[in-house]
């Protein structure tokens, strides 16, 4: 199940997943959990839950009335290679269609 991030516990999980996968696993530092893009109008942080456990994070950005981009997809290391990203991608596409956009990139 994919949920839009609102609750503090979901924000914490969203940032923990992104920090671990997109920064720490790559030897990078400087992750900004307060980056303004995550809370910008038209940007929708999403959390992928499996049995109520956060396993993935992505952000859906509306680029126009017709186009949305799925950005910063991160899946916990233990779930990688198990189809979780595909599930996240499909759920993100479904979320984007609910915004009225036609194209999802």
PDB file of N, CA, C and O in Angstrom, residues 5-64:
ATOM      1  N   UNK A   5       2.707  10.948   2.680  1.00  0.00           N
ATOM      2  CA  UNK A   5       3.354  11.223   3.957  1.00  0.00           C
ATOM      3  C   UNK A   5       2.742  12.472   4.595  1.00  0.00           C
ATOM      4  O   UNK A   5       2.769  13.550   4.011  1.00  0.00           O
ATOM      5  N   UNK A   6       2.156  12.288   5.779  1.00  0.00           N
ATOM      6  CA  UNK A   6       1.605  13.390   6.566  1.00  0.00           C
ATOM      7  C   UNK A   6       2.068  13.300   8.020  1.00  0.00           C
ATOM      8  O   UNK A   6       2.542  14.263   8.582  1.00  0.00           O
ATOM      9  N   UNK A   7       1.896  12.121   8.608  1.00  0.00           N
ATOM     10  CA  UNK A   7       2.193  11.921  10.033  1.00  0.00           C
ATOM     11  C   UNK A   7       3.702  11.969  10.290  1.00  0.00           C
ATOM     12  O   UNK A   7       4.496  11.585   9.437  1.00  0.00           O
ATOM     13  N   UNK A   8       4.067  12.427  11.481  1.00  0.00           N
ATOM     14  CA  UNK A   8       5.485  12.499  11.850  1.00  0.00           C
ATOM     15  C   UNK A   8       6.190  11.153  11.702  1.00  0.00           C
ATOM     16  O   UNK A   8       7.313  11.090  11.220  1.00  0.00           O
ATOM     17  N   UNK A   9       5.521  10.079  12.119  1.00  0.00           N
ATOM     18  CA  UNK A   9       6.149   8.754  12.020  1.00  0.00           C
ATOM     19  C   UNK A   9       6.418   8.382  10.569  1.00  0.00           C
ATOM     20  O   UNK A   9       7.424   7.728  10.256  1.00  0.00           O
ATOM     21  N   UNK A  10       5.550   8.811   9.655  1.00  0.00           N
ATOM     22  CA  UNK A  10       5.776   8.537   8.238  1.00  0.00           C
ATOM     23  C   UNK A  10       6.894   9.410   7.679  1.00  0.00           C
ATOM     24  O   UNK A  10       7.690   8.947   6.865  1.00  0.00           O
ATOM     25  N   UNK A  11       6.950  10.680   8.109  1.00  0.00           N
ATOM     26  CA  UNK A  11       8.068  11.532   7.684  1.00  0.00           C
ATOM     27  C   UNK A  11       9.389  10.928   8.145  1.00  0.00           C
ATOM     28  O   UNK A  11      10.370  10.898   7.382  1.00  0.00           O
ATOM     29  N   UNK A  12       9.444  10.438   9.379  1.00  0.00           N
ATOM     30  CA  UNK A  12      10.679   9.835   9.892  1.00  0.00           C
ATOM     31  C   UNK A  12      11.077   8.624   9.061  1.00  0.00           C
ATOM     32  O   UNK A  12      12.248   8.480   8.690  1.00  0.00           O
ATOM     33  N   UNK A  13      10.132   7.750   8.751  1.00  0.00           N
ATOM     34  CA  UNK A  13      10.423   6.568   7.948  1.00  0.00           C
ATOM     35  C   UNK A  13      10.839   6.954   6.532  1.00  0.00           C
ATOM     36  O   UNK A  13      11.794   6.387   5.975  1.00  0.00           O
ATOM     37  N   UNK A  14      10.150   7.924   5.944  1.00  0.00           N
ATOM     38  CA  UNK A  14      10.453   8.419   4.596  1.00  0.00           C
ATOM     39  C   UNK A  14      11.910   8.882   4.521  1.00  0.00           C
ATOM     40  O   UNK A  14      12.666   8.486   3.634  1.00  0.00           O
ATOM     41  N   UNK A  15      12.307   9.707   5.479  1.00  0.00           N
ATOM     42  CA  UNK A  15      13.678  10.224   5.476  1.00  0.00           C
ATOM     43  C   UNK A  15      14.696   9.147   5.852  1.00  0.00           C
ATOM     44  O   UNK A  15      15.796   9.114   5.280  1.00  0.00           O
ATOM     45  N   UNK A  16      14.360   8.267   6.778  1.00  0.00           N
ATOM     46  CA  UNK A  16      15.284   7.169   7.130  1.00  0.00           C
ATOM     47  C   UNK A  16      15.590   6.303   5.916  1.00  0.00           C
ATOM     48  O   UNK A  16      16.742   5.942   5.674  1.00  0.00           O
ATOM     49  N   UNK A  17      14.557   5.958   5.150  1.00  0.00           N
ATOM     50  CA  UNK A  17      14.745   5.115   3.969  1.00  0.00           C
ATOM     51  C   UNK A  17      15.583   5.843   2.929  1.00  0.00           C
ATOM     52  O   UNK A  17      16.557   5.298   2.395  1.00  0.00           O
ATOM     53  N   UNK A  18      15.220   7.076   2.617  1.00  0.00           N
ATOM     54  CA  UNK A  18      15.965   7.831   1.602  1.00  0.00           C
ATOM     55  C   UNK A  18      17.413   8.059   2.018  1.00  0.00           C
ATOM     56  O   UNK A  18      18.326   7.919   1.205  1.00  0.00           O
ATOM     57  N   UNK A  19      17.640   8.409   3.287  1.00  0.00           N
ATOM     58  CA  UNK A  19      19.001   8.638   3.773  1.00  0.00           C
ATOM     59  C   UNK A  19      19.836   7.364   3.638  1.00  0.00           C
ATOM     60  O   UNK A  19      20.953   7.388   3.123  1.00  0.00           O
ATOM     61  N   UNK A  20      19.272   6.239   4.077  1.00  0.00           N
ATOM     62  CA  UNK A  20      20.015   4.969   4.048  1.00  0.00           C
ATOM     63  C   UNK A  20      20.313   4.516   2.621  1.00  0.00           C
ATOM     64  O   UNK A  20      21.442   4.101   2.319  1.00  0.00           O
ATOM     65  N   UNK A  21      19.323   4.583   1.738  1.00  0.00           N
ATOM     66  CA  UNK A  21      19.467   4.030   0.387  1.00  0.00           C
ATOM     67  C   UNK A  21      20.182   4.989  -0.556  1.00  0.00           C
ATOM     68  O   UNK A  21      21.082   4.580  -1.300  1.00  0.00           O
ATOM     69  N   UNK A  22      19.788   6.247  -0.548  1.00  0.00           N
ATOM     70  CA  UNK A  22      20.310   7.193  -1.530  1.00  0.00           C
ATOM     71  C   UNK A  22      21.607   7.868  -1.105  1.00  0.00           C
ATOM     72  O   UNK A  22      22.330   8.396  -1.954  1.00  0.00           O
ATOM     73  N   UNK A  23      21.919   7.839   0.185  1.00  0.00           N
ATOM     74  CA  UNK A  23      23.138   8.487   0.658  1.00  0.00           C
ATOM     75  C   UNK A  23      24.100   7.488   1.308  1.00  0.00           C
ATOM     76  O   UNK A  23      25.178   7.231   0.781  1.00  0.00           O
ATOM     77  N   UNK A  24      23.716   6.930   2.460  1.00  0.00           N
ATOM     78  CA  UNK A  24      24.644   6.098   3.219  1.00  0.00           C
ATOM     79  C   UNK A  24      25.129   4.891   2.434  1.00  0.00           C
ATOM     80  O   UNK A  24      26.321   4.572   2.467  1.00  0.00           O
ATOM     81  N   UNK A  25      24.249   4.207   1.717  1.00  0.00           N
ATOM     82  CA  UNK A  25      24.655   3.020   0.942  1.00  0.00           C
ATOM     83  C   UNK A  25      25.612   3.377  -0.188  1.00  0.00           C
ATOM     84  O   UNK A  25      26.340   2.515  -0.679  1.00  0.00           O
ATOM     85  N   UNK A  26      25.641   4.641  -0.569  1.00  0.00           N
ATOM     86  CA  UNK A  26      26.524   5.110  -1.642  1.00  0.00           C
ATOM     87  C   UNK A  26      27.738   5.852  -1.104  1.00  0.00           C
ATOM     88  O   UNK A  26      28.498   6.436  -1.862  1.00  0.00           O
ATOM     89  N   UNK A  27      27.866   5.871   0.226  1.00  0.00           N
ATOM     90  CA  UNK A  27      28.997   6.555   0.837  1.00  0.00           C
ATOM     91  C   UNK A  27      28.879   8.071   0.799  1.00  0.00           C
ATOM     92  O   UNK A  27      29.879   8.775   0.922  1.00  0.00           O
ATOM     93  N   UNK A  28      27.669   8.580   0.634  1.00  0.00           N
ATOM     94  CA  UNK A  28      27.452  10.020   0.569  1.00  0.00           C
ATOM     95  C   UNK A  28      27.018  10.562   1.924  1.00  0.00           C
ATOM     96  O   UNK A  28      26.450   9.834   2.738  1.00  0.00           O
ATOM     97  N   UNK A  29      27.273  11.826   2.138  1.00  0.00           N
ATOM     98  CA  UNK A  29      26.835  12.502   3.359  1.00  0.00           C
ATOM     99  C   UNK A  29      26.056  13.750   2.947  1.00  0.00           C
ATOM    100  O   UNK A  29      26.044  14.134   1.781  1.00  0.00           O
ATOM    101  N   UNK A  30      25.407  14.369   3.899  1.00  0.00           N
ATOM    102  CA  UNK A  30      24.736  15.633   3.650  1.00  0.00           C
ATOM    103  C   UNK A  30      23.259  15.529   3.318  1.00  0.00           C
ATOM    104  O   UNK A  30      22.690  16.469   2.778  1.00  0.00           O
ATOM    105  N   UNK A  31      22.625  14.407   3.638  1.00  0.00           N
ATOM    106  CA  UNK A  31      21.191  14.293   3.389  1.00  0.00           C
ATOM    107  C   UNK A  31      20.455  15.379   4.160  1.00  0.00           C
ATOM    108  O   UNK A  31      20.718  15.611   5.334  1.00  0.00           O
ATOM    109  N   UNK A  32      19.521  16.052   3.515  1.00  0.00           N
ATOM    110  CA  UNK A  32      18.766  17.146   4.136  1.00  0.00           C
ATOM    111  C   UNK A  32      17.311  16.741   4.318  1.00  0.00           C
ATOM    112  O   UNK A  32      16.518  16.797   3.382  1.00  0.00           O
ATOM    113  N   UNK A  33      16.971  16.338   5.516  1.00  0.00           N
ATOM    114  CA  UNK A  33      15.592  15.929   5.823  1.00  0.00           C
ATOM    115  C   UNK A  33      14.632  17.119   5.820  1.00  0.00           C
ATOM    116  O   UNK A  33      13.420  16.928   5.859  1.00  0.00           O
ATOM    117  N   UNK A  34      15.162  18.321   5.754  1.00  0.00           N
ATOM    118  CA  UNK A  34      14.322  19.519   5.736  1.00  0.00           C
ATOM    119  C   UNK A  34      14.348  20.226   4.387  1.00  0.00           C
ATOM    120  O   UNK A  34      14.023  21.410   4.303  1.00  0.00           O
ATOM    121  N   UNK A  35      14.721  19.495   3.345  1.00  0.00           N
ATOM    122  CA  UNK A  35      14.785  20.110   2.017  1.00  0.00           C
ATOM    123  C   UNK A  35      13.392  20.601   1.628  1.00  0.00           C
ATOM    124  O   UNK A  35      12.410  19.865   1.739  1.00  0.00           O
ATOM    125  N   UNK A  36      13.276  21.850   1.180  1.00  0.00           N
ATOM    126  CA  UNK A  36      11.955  22.420   0.890  1.00  0.00           C
ATOM    127  C   UNK A  36      11.198  21.712  -0.236  1.00  0.00           C
ATOM    128  O   UNK A  36       9.961  21.780  -0.272  1.00  0.00           O
ATOM    129  N   UNK A  37      11.882  21.024  -1.142  1.00  0.00           N
ATOM    130  CA  UNK A  37      11.184  20.342  -2.239  1.00  0.00           C
ATOM    131  C   UNK A  37      10.227  19.271  -1.732  1.00  0.00           C
ATOM    132  O   UNK A  37       9.226  18.969  -2.389  1.00  0.00           O
ATOM    133  N   UNK A  38      10.530  18.670  -0.587  1.00  0.00           N
ATOM    134  CA  UNK A  38       9.664  17.611  -0.068  1.00  0.00           C
ATOM    135  C   UNK A  38       8.301  18.134   0.370  1.00  0.00           C
ATOM    136  O   UNK A  38       7.333  17.372   0.431  1.00  0.00           O
ATOM    137  N   UNK A  39       8.213  19.405   0.674  1.00  0.00           N
ATOM    138  CA  UNK A  39       6.947  19.978   1.155  1.00  0.00           C
ATOM    139  C   UNK A  39       6.386  21.039   0.207  1.00  0.00           C
ATOM    140  O   UNK A  39       5.431  21.725   0.543  1.00  0.00           O
ATOM    141  N   UNK A  40       6.967  21.133  -0.963  1.00  0.00           N
ATOM    142  CA  UNK A  40       6.514  22.121  -1.953  1.00  0.00           C
ATOM    143  C   UNK A  40       5.141  21.740  -2.501  1.00  0.00           C
ATOM    144  O   UNK A  40       4.833  20.561  -2.661  1.00  0.00           O
ATOM    145  N   UNK A  41       4.315  22.741  -2.795  1.00  0.00           N
ATOM    146  CA  UNK A  41       3.019  22.485  -3.419  1.00  0.00           C
ATOM    147  C   UNK A  41       3.217  21.716  -4.715  1.00  0.00           C
ATOM    148  O   UNK A  41       4.126  22.017  -5.496  1.00  0.00           O
ATOM    149  N   UNK A  42       2.394  20.712  -4.930  1.00  0.00           N
ATOM    150  CA  UNK A  42       2.498  19.898  -6.132  1.00  0.00           C
ATOM    151  C   UNK A  42       3.486  18.759  -6.021  1.00  0.00           C
ATOM    152  O   UNK A  42       3.663  18.001  -6.966  1.00  0.00           O
ATOM    153  N   UNK A  43       4.152  18.633  -4.883  1.00  0.00           N
ATOM    154  CA  UNK A  43       5.054  17.520  -4.621  1.00  0.00           C
ATOM    155  C   UNK A  43       4.413  16.645  -3.554  1.00  0.00           C
ATOM    156  O   UNK A  43       3.959  17.148  -2.525  1.00  0.00           O
ATOM    157  N   UNK A  44       4.386  15.347  -3.813  1.00  0.00           N
ATOM    158  CA  UNK A  44       3.690  14.423  -2.925  1.00  0.00           C
ATOM    159  C   UNK A  44       4.634  13.326  -2.458  1.00  0.00           C
ATOM    160  O   UNK A  44       4.887  12.375  -3.187  1.00  0.00           O
ATOM    161  N   UNK A  45       5.179  13.440  -1.245  1.00  0.00           N
ATOM    162  CA  UNK A  45       6.000  12.370  -0.690  1.00  0.00           C
ATOM    163  C   UNK A  45       5.132  11.142  -0.428  1.00  0.00           C
ATOM    164  O   UNK A  45       4.034  11.258   0.122  1.00  0.00           O
ATOM    165  N   UNK A  46       5.634   9.990  -0.841  1.00  0.00           N
ATOM    166  CA  UNK A  46       4.879   8.742  -0.715  1.00  0.00           C
ATOM    167  C   UNK A  46       5.713   7.711   0.030  1.00  0.00           C
ATOM    168  O   UNK A  46       6.928   7.656  -0.119  1.00  0.00           O
ATOM    169  N   UNK A  47       5.037   6.889   0.789  1.00  0.00           N
ATOM    170  CA  UNK A  47       5.684   5.826   1.548  1.00  0.00           C
ATOM    171  C   UNK A  47       5.024   4.510   1.167  1.00  0.00           C
ATOM    172  O   UNK A  47       3.798   4.399   1.177  1.00  0.00           O
ATOM    173  N   UNK A  48       5.840   3.532   0.794  1.00  0.00           N
ATOM    174  CA  UNK A  48       5.338   2.199   0.470  1.00  0.00           C
ATOM    175  C   UNK A  48       5.368   1.359   1.733  1.00  0.00           C
ATOM    176  O   UNK A  48       6.411   1.213   2.374  1.00  0.00           O
ATOM    177  N   UNK A  49       4.201   0.814   2.096  1.00  0.00           N
ATOM    178  CA  UNK A  49       4.068  -0.020   3.290  1.00  0.00           C
ATOM    179  C   UNK A  49       3.750  -1.451   2.874  1.00  0.00           C
ATOM    180  O   UNK A  49       2.885  -1.676   2.027  1.00  0.00           O
ATOM    181  N   UNK A  50       4.437  -2.400   3.463  1.00  0.00           N
ATOM    182  CA  UNK A  50       4.097  -3.810   3.335  1.00  0.00           C
ATOM    183  C   UNK A  50       3.753  -4.302   4.723  1.00  0.00           C
ATOM    184  O   UNK A  50       4.590  -4.252   5.626  1.00  0.00           O
ATOM    185  N   UNK A  51       2.514  -4.717   4.898  1.00  0.00           N
ATOM    186  CA  UNK A  51       2.023  -5.135   6.215  1.00  0.00           C
ATOM    187  C   UNK A  51       2.290  -4.055   7.257  1.00  0.00           C
ATOM    188  O   UNK A  51       2.770  -4.321   8.350  1.00  0.00           O
ATOM    189  N   UNK A  52       2.000  -2.804   6.878  1.00  0.00           N
ATOM    190  CA  UNK A  52       2.171  -1.621   7.731  1.00  0.00           C
ATOM    191  C   UNK A  52       3.613  -1.307   8.091  1.00  0.00           C
ATOM    192  O   UNK A  52       3.860  -0.507   8.993  1.00  0.00           O
ATOM    193  N   UNK A  53       4.575  -1.924   7.415  1.00  0.00           N
ATOM    194  CA  UNK A  53       5.989  -1.648   7.639  1.00  0.00           C
ATOM    195  C   UNK A  53       6.525  -0.833   6.470  1.00  0.00           C
ATOM    196  O   UNK A  53       6.407  -1.267   5.317  1.00  0.00           O
ATOM    197  N   UNK A  54       7.113   0.336   6.724  1.00  0.00           N
ATOM    198  CA  UNK A  54       7.666   1.140   5.635  1.00  0.00           C
ATOM    199  C   UNK A  54       8.857   0.432   4.982  1.00  0.00           C
ATOM    200  O   UNK A  54       9.816   0.053   5.650  1.00  0.00           O
ATOM    201  N   UNK A  55       8.765   0.233   3.666  1.00  0.00           N
ATOM    202  CA  UNK A  55       9.845  -0.442   2.936  1.00  0.00           C
ATOM    203  C   UNK A  55      10.348   0.377   1.751  1.00  0.00           C
ATOM    204  O   UNK A  55      11.371   0.044   1.158  1.00  0.00           O
ATOM    205  N   UNK A  56       9.636   1.446   1.396  1.00  0.00           N
ATOM    206  CA  UNK A  56      10.060   2.253   0.260  1.00  0.00           C
ATOM    207  C   UNK A  56       9.546   3.669   0.372  1.00  0.00           C
ATOM    208  O   UNK A  56       8.586   3.946   1.087  1.00  0.00           O
ATOM    209  N   UNK A  57      10.230   4.564  -0.344  1.00  0.00           N
ATOM    210  CA  UNK A  57       9.844   5.970  -0.367  1.00  0.00           C
ATOM    211  C   UNK A  57      10.033   6.502  -1.777  1.00  0.00           C
ATOM    212  O   UNK A  57      10.942   6.083  -2.493  1.00  0.00           O
ATOM    213  N   UNK A  58       9.166   7.398  -2.168  1.00  0.00           N
ATOM    214  CA  UNK A  58       9.270   8.062  -3.462  1.00  0.00           C
ATOM    215  C   UNK A  58       8.570   9.402  -3.342  1.00  0.00           C
ATOM    216  O   UNK A  58       7.850   9.657  -2.373  1.00  0.00           O
ATOM    217  N   UNK A  59       8.803  10.247  -4.335  1.00  0.00           N
ATOM    218  CA  UNK A  59       8.078  11.510  -4.351  1.00  0.00           C
ATOM    219  C   UNK A  59       7.499  11.700  -5.744  1.00  0.00           C
ATOM    220  O   UNK A  59       8.173  11.493  -6.745  1.00  0.00           O
ATOM    221  N   UNK A  60       6.241  12.075  -5.792  1.00  0.00           N
ATOM    222  CA  UNK A  60       5.540  12.360  -7.038  1.00  0.00           C
ATOM    223  C   UNK A  60       5.471  13.877  -7.188  1.00  0.00           C
ATOM    224  O   UNK A  60       4.926  14.556  -6.323  1.00  0.00           O
ATOM    225  N   UNK A  61       6.078  14.390  -8.251  1.00  0.00           N
ATOM    226  CA  UNK A  61       6.105  15.832  -8.493  1.00  0.00           C
ATOM    227  C   UNK A  61       5.244  16.159  -9.698  1.00  0.00           C
ATOM    228  O   UNK A  61       5.493  15.636 -10.794  1.00  0.00           O
ATOM    229  N   UNK A  62       4.253  17.006  -9.506  1.00  0.00           N
ATOM    230  CA  UNK A  62       3.456  17.482 -10.634  1.00  0.00           C
ATOM    231  C   UNK A  62       4.269  18.554 -11.351  1.00  0.00           C
ATOM    232  O   UNK A  62       4.669  19.541 -10.758  1.00  0.00           O
ATOM    233  N   UNK A  63       4.506  18.321 -12.640  1.00  0.00           N
ATOM    234  CA  UNK A  63       5.294  19.260 -13.425  1.00  0.00           C
ATOM    235  C   UNK A  63       4.395  20.211 -14.221  1.00  0.00           C
ATOM    236  O   UNK A  63       4.804  21.302 -14.566  1.00  0.00           O
ATOM    237  N   UNK A  64       3.205  19.763 -14.515  1.00  0.00           N
ATOM    238  CA  UNK A  64       2.206  20.577 -15.213  1.00  0.00           C
ATOM    239  C   UNK A  64       0.856  19.938 -14.922  1.00  0.00           C
ATOM    240  O   UNK A  64       0.771  18.950 -14.202  1.00  0.00           O
TER     241      UNK A  64
END
